[in-house]
Amino acid sequence: MSLMGLNNLYREVILDHSQNPHHKHALAQATTAATLKNPTCGDVINLELEIKDDKIVDAGFSGEGCTISQASASMMTDVVIGKTTTQGLEMAHIFSDMVMGKKHPDSDLKKLGDAAILSSVMQFPARIKCATLSWWALRKSLGEEVDD
Ligand code: ZN
């Protein structure tokens, strides 16, 4: 898939996250982890979290896959570190709604940081799973049931 058709600035931010992913490493003190696969694209995200007193104090991931899946994991780990588990889940739900085209106020989207840019994958329905994979891994590692 090409990212042609995406706004240039968005494309640059996505490429930068996929080429220089943030928090792409194992955690020494992980307290929970989840692995999710997106078979249609071959994406794999293995997410580790360190949770202390209901707070996500660190997050790291490993895996492979397309530009969107890797960029999304990088963006997701960026914004969830330092949040409570409740806030993390709320963000995961906002993100899923956003890529499915459901409207949220700008104040909600701002909480997502760079990840809000991935709302542009709505234009490519086949890529929605690539974008949501890391957020579903977050939900799963926080104890929510997700279909995989
Ligand atoms: Zn993908």
PDB file of N, CA and C in Angstrom, residues 2-50:
ATOM      1  N   SER A   2       0.468   2.217  -0.663  1.00  0.00           N
ATOM      2  CA  SER A   2       1.227   3.456  -0.589  1.00  0.00           C
ATOM      3  C   SER A   2       0.444   4.412   0.290  1.00  0.00           C
ATOM      4  N   LEU A   3       1.146   5.364   0.799  1.00  0.00           N
ATOM      5  CA  LEU A   3       0.476   6.359   1.632  1.00  0.00           C
ATOM      6  C   LEU A   3       0.091   7.557   0.781  1.00  0.00           C
ATOM      7  N   MET A   4       0.140   7.377  -0.527  1.00  0.00           N
ATOM      8  CA  MET A   4      -0.258   8.458  -1.419  1.00  0.00           C
ATOM      9  C   MET A   4      -1.696   8.837  -1.098  1.00  0.00           C
ATOM     10  N   GLY A   5      -1.981  10.077  -1.202  1.00  0.00           N
ATOM     11  CA  GLY A   5      -3.344  10.502  -0.909  1.00  0.00           C
ATOM     12  C   GLY A   5      -3.451  11.057   0.487  1.00  0.00           C
ATOM     13  N   LEU A   6      -2.497  10.711   1.331  1.00  0.00           N
ATOM     14  CA  LEU A   6      -2.491  11.320   2.660  1.00  0.00           C
ATOM     15  C   LEU A   6      -1.834  12.686   2.563  1.00  0.00           C
ATOM     16  N   ASN A   7      -2.309  13.550   3.381  1.00  0.00           N
ATOM     17  CA  ASN A   7      -1.679  14.848   3.565  1.00  0.00           C
ATOM     18  C   ASN A   7      -0.165  14.653   3.795  1.00  0.00           C
ATOM     19  N   ASN A   8       0.658  15.468   3.127  1.00  0.00           N
ATOM     20  CA  ASN A   8       2.120  15.300   3.204  1.00  0.00           C
ATOM     21  C   ASN A   8       2.678  15.333   4.612  1.00  0.00           C
ATOM     22  N   LEU A   9       2.174  16.260   5.406  1.00  0.00           N
ATOM     23  CA  LEU A   9       2.682  16.390   6.770  1.00  0.00           C
ATOM     24  C   LEU A   9       2.349  15.123   7.552  1.00  0.00           C
ATOM     25  N   TYR A  10       1.114  14.641   7.400  1.00  0.00           N
ATOM     26  CA  TYR A  10       0.702  13.421   8.083  1.00  0.00           C
ATOM     27  C   TYR A  10       1.595  12.268   7.666  1.00  0.00           C
ATOM     28  N   ARG A  11       1.851  12.203   6.355  1.00  0.00           N
ATOM     29  CA  ARG A  11       2.653  11.087   5.852  1.00  0.00           C
ATOM     30  C   ARG A  11       4.050  11.126   6.459  1.00  0.00           C
ATOM     31  N   GLU A  12       4.602  12.323   6.575  1.00  0.00           N
ATOM     32  CA  GLU A  12       5.936  12.463   7.141  1.00  0.00           C
ATOM     33  C   GLU A  12       5.986  12.008   8.601  1.00  0.00           C
ATOM     34  N   VAL A  13       4.984  12.409   9.371  1.00  0.00           N
ATOM     35  CA  VAL A  13       4.953  12.035  10.787  1.00  0.00           C
ATOM     36  C   VAL A  13       4.825  10.514  10.920  1.00  0.00           C
ATOM     37  N   ILE A  14       3.972   9.917  10.097  1.00  0.00           N
ATOM     38  CA  ILE A  14       3.779   8.462  10.147  1.00  0.00           C
ATOM     39  C   ILE A  14       5.073   7.738   9.762  1.00  0.00           C
ATOM     40  N   LEU A  15       5.725   8.202   8.694  1.00  0.00           N
ATOM     41  CA  LEU A  15       6.971   7.560   8.260  1.00  0.00           C
ATOM     42  C   LEU A  15       8.061   7.701   9.314  1.00  0.00           C
ATOM     43  N   ASP A  16       8.110   8.865   9.952  1.00  0.00           N
ATOM     44  CA  ASP A  16       9.137   9.086  10.964  1.00  0.00           C
ATOM     45  C   ASP A  16       8.945   8.134  12.154  1.00  0.00           C
ATOM     46  N   HIS A  17       7.698   7.963  12.576  1.00  0.00           N
ATOM     47  CA  HIS A  17       7.430   7.033  13.684  1.00  0.00           C
ATOM     48  C   HIS A  17       7.760   5.598  13.281  1.00  0.00           C
ATOM     49  N   SER A  18       7.500   5.215  12.023  1.00  0.00           N
ATOM     50  CA  SER A  18       7.749   3.819  11.644  1.00  0.00           C
ATOM     51  C   SER A  18       9.246   3.574  11.444  1.00  0.00           C
ATOM     52  N   GLN A  19       9.972   4.601  10.992  1.00  0.00           N
ATOM     53  CA  GLN A  19      11.407   4.411  10.750  1.00  0.00           C
ATOM     54  C   GLN A  19      12.229   4.549  12.033  1.00  0.00           C
ATOM     55  N   ASN A  20      11.765   5.391  12.928  1.00  0.00           N
ATOM     56  CA  ASN A  20      12.452   5.598  14.215  1.00  0.00           C
ATOM     57  C   ASN A  20      11.454   5.405  15.346  1.00  0.00           C
ATOM     58  N   PRO A  21      10.979   4.169  15.509  1.00  0.00           N
ATOM     59  CA  PRO A  21       9.893   3.966  16.482  1.00  0.00           C
ATOM     60  C   PRO A  21      10.321   4.280  17.909  1.00  0.00           C
ATOM     61  N   HIS A  22       9.429   4.892  18.649  1.00  0.00           N
ATOM     62  CA  HIS A  22       9.669   5.205  20.055  1.00  0.00           C
ATOM     63  C   HIS A  22       9.272   3.997  20.909  1.00  0.00           C
ATOM     64  N   HIS A  23      10.043   3.743  21.937  1.00  0.00           N
ATOM     65  CA  HIS A  23       9.724   2.688  22.907  1.00  0.00           C
ATOM     66  C   HIS A  23       9.680   1.290  22.285  1.00  0.00           C
ATOM     67  N   LYS A  24      10.455   1.081  21.211  1.00  0.00           N
ATOM     68  CA  LYS A  24      10.493  -0.260  20.627  1.00  0.00           C
ATOM     69  C   LYS A  24      11.613  -1.047  21.299  1.00  0.00           C
ATOM     70  N   HIS A  25      11.293  -1.574  22.468  1.00  0.00           N
ATOM     71  CA  HIS A  25      12.262  -2.344  23.243  1.00  0.00           C
ATOM     72  C   HIS A  25      11.502  -3.130  24.308  1.00  0.00           C
ATOM     73  N   ALA A  26      12.154  -4.140  24.839  1.00  0.00           N
ATOM     74  CA  ALA A  26      11.539  -4.915  25.911  1.00  0.00           C
ATOM     75  C   ALA A  26      11.667  -4.140  27.217  1.00  0.00           C
ATOM     76  N   LEU A  27      10.756  -4.404  28.138  1.00  0.00           N
ATOM     77  CA  LEU A  27      10.820  -3.770  29.455  1.00  0.00           C
ATOM     78  C   LEU A  27      11.459  -4.719  30.452  1.00  0.00           C
ATOM     79  N   ALA A  28      12.307  -4.181  31.297  1.00  0.00           N
ATOM     80  CA  ALA A  28      12.953  -5.007  32.318  1.00  0.00           C
ATOM     81  C   ALA A  28      11.938  -5.412  33.392  1.00  0.00           C
ATOM     82  N   GLN A  29      10.961  -4.564  33.641  1.00  0.00           N
ATOM     83  CA  GLN A  29      10.035  -4.796  34.754  1.00  0.00           C
ATOM     84  C   GLN A  29       8.581  -4.846  34.298  1.00  0.00           C
ATOM     85  N   ALA A  30       8.337  -5.508  33.159  1.00  0.00           N
ATOM     86  CA  ALA A  30       6.962  -5.579  32.662  1.00  0.00           C
ATOM     87  C   ALA A  30       6.067  -6.301  33.656  1.00  0.00           C
ATOM     88  N   THR A  31       4.872  -5.781  33.866  1.00  0.00           N
ATOM     89  CA  THR A  31       3.917  -6.448  34.751  1.00  0.00           C
ATOM     90  C   THR A  31       2.793  -7.094  33.955  1.00  0.00           C
ATOM     91  N   THR A  32       2.632  -6.706  32.686  1.00  0.00           N
ATOM     92  CA  THR A  32       1.615  -7.308  31.842  1.00  0.00           C
ATOM     93  C   THR A  32       2.042  -7.176  30.385  1.00  0.00           C
ATOM     94  N   ALA A  33       1.520  -8.065  29.558  1.00  0.00           N
ATOM     95  CA  ALA A  33       1.906  -8.055  28.146  1.00  0.00           C
ATOM     96  C   ALA A  33       0.782  -8.654  27.312  1.00  0.00           C
ATOM     97  N   ALA A  34       0.757  -8.317  26.046  1.00  0.00           N
ATOM     98  CA  ALA A  34      -0.211  -8.914  25.129  1.00  0.00           C
ATOM     99  C   ALA A  34       0.379  -8.912  23.727  1.00  0.00           C
ATOM    100  N   THR A  35       0.091  -9.976  22.997  1.00  0.00           N
ATOM    101  CA  THR A  35       0.531 -10.053  21.605  1.00  0.00           C
ATOM    102  C   THR A  35      -0.692 -10.170  20.724  1.00  0.00           C
ATOM    103  N   LEU A  36      -0.759  -9.345  19.704  1.00  0.00           N
ATOM    104  CA  LEU A  36      -1.865  -9.423  18.754  1.00  0.00           C
ATOM    105  C   LEU A  36      -1.300  -9.460  17.341  1.00  0.00           C
ATOM    106  N   LYS A  37      -2.040 -10.181  16.485  1.00  0.00           N
ATOM    107  CA  LYS A  37      -1.614 -10.318  15.093  1.00  0.00           C
ATOM    108  C   LYS A  37      -2.722  -9.837  14.170  1.00  0.00           C
ATOM    109  N   ASN A  38      -2.309  -9.308  13.066  1.00  0.00           N
ATOM    110  CA  ASN A  38      -3.240  -8.914  12.019  1.00  0.00           C
ATOM    111  C   ASN A  38      -2.886  -9.737  10.789  1.00  0.00           C
ATOM    112  N   PRO A  39      -3.511 -10.918  10.656  1.00  0.00           N
ATOM    113  CA  PRO A  39      -3.073 -11.859   9.619  1.00  0.00           C
ATOM    114  C   PRO A  39      -3.215 -11.316   8.198  1.00  0.00           C
ATOM    115  N   THR A  40      -4.185 -10.437   7.969  1.00  0.00           N
ATOM    116  CA  THR A  40      -4.379  -9.969   6.597  1.00  0.00           C
ATOM    117  C   THR A  40      -3.193  -9.151   6.113  1.00  0.00           C
ATOM    118  N   CYS A  41      -2.460  -8.560   7.052  1.00  0.00           N
ATOM    119  CA  CYS A  41      -1.330  -7.711   6.654  1.00  0.00           C
ATOM    120  C   CYS A  41      -0.005  -8.280   7.134  1.00  0.00           C
ATOM    121  N   GLY A  42      -0.038  -9.243   8.069  1.00  0.00           N
ATOM    122  CA  GLY A  42       1.198  -9.807   8.607  1.00  0.00           C
ATOM    123  C   GLY A  42       1.776  -9.012   9.763  1.00  0.00           C
ATOM    124  N   ASP A  43       0.983  -8.099  10.331  1.00  0.00           N
ATOM    125  CA  ASP A  43       1.481  -7.289  11.447  1.00  0.00           C
ATOM    126  C   ASP A  43       1.431  -8.070  12.755  1.00  0.00           C
ATOM    127  N   VAL A  44       2.464  -7.906  13.557  1.00  0.00           N
ATOM    128  CA  VAL A  44       2.509  -8.489  14.897  1.00  0.00           C
ATOM    129  C   VAL A  44       2.935  -7.395  15.865  1.00  0.00           C
ATOM    130  N   ILE A  45       2.174  -7.235  16.939  1.00  0.00           N
ATOM    131  CA  ILE A  45       2.563  -6.288  17.985  1.00  0.00           C
ATOM    132  C   ILE A  45       2.588  -7.034  19.316  1.00  0.00           C
ATOM    133  N   ASN A  46       3.741  -7.003  19.950  1.00  0.00           N
ATOM    134  CA  ASN A  46       3.868  -7.555  21.291  1.00  0.00           C
ATOM    135  C   ASN A  46       4.116  -6.372  22.222  1.00  0.00           C
ATOM    136  N   LEU A  47       3.122  -6.096  23.049  1.00  0.00           N
ATOM    137  CA  LEU A  47       3.186  -4.916  23.906  1.00  0.00           C
ATOM    138  C   LEU A  47       3.458  -5.325  25.344  1.00  0.00           C
ATOM    139  N   GLU A  48       4.362  -4.622  25.978  1.00  0.00           N
ATOM    140  CA  GLU A  48       4.638  -4.844  27.402  1.00  0.00           C
ATOM    141  C   GLU A  48       4.360  -3.549  28.156  1.00  0.00           C
ATOM    142  N   LEU A  49       3.782  -3.696  29.346  1.00  0.00           N
ATOM    143  CA  LEU A  49       3.509  -2.530  30.191  1.00  0.00           C
ATOM    144  C   LEU A  49       4.061  -2.775  31.577  1.00  0.00           C
ATOM    145  N   GLU A  50       4.507  -1.713  32.188  1.00  0.00           N
ATOM    146  CA  GLU A  50       4.825  -1.770  33.610  1.00  0.00           C
ATOM    147  C   GLU A  50       3.793  -0.902  34.314  1.00  0.00           C
TER     148      GLU A  50
END
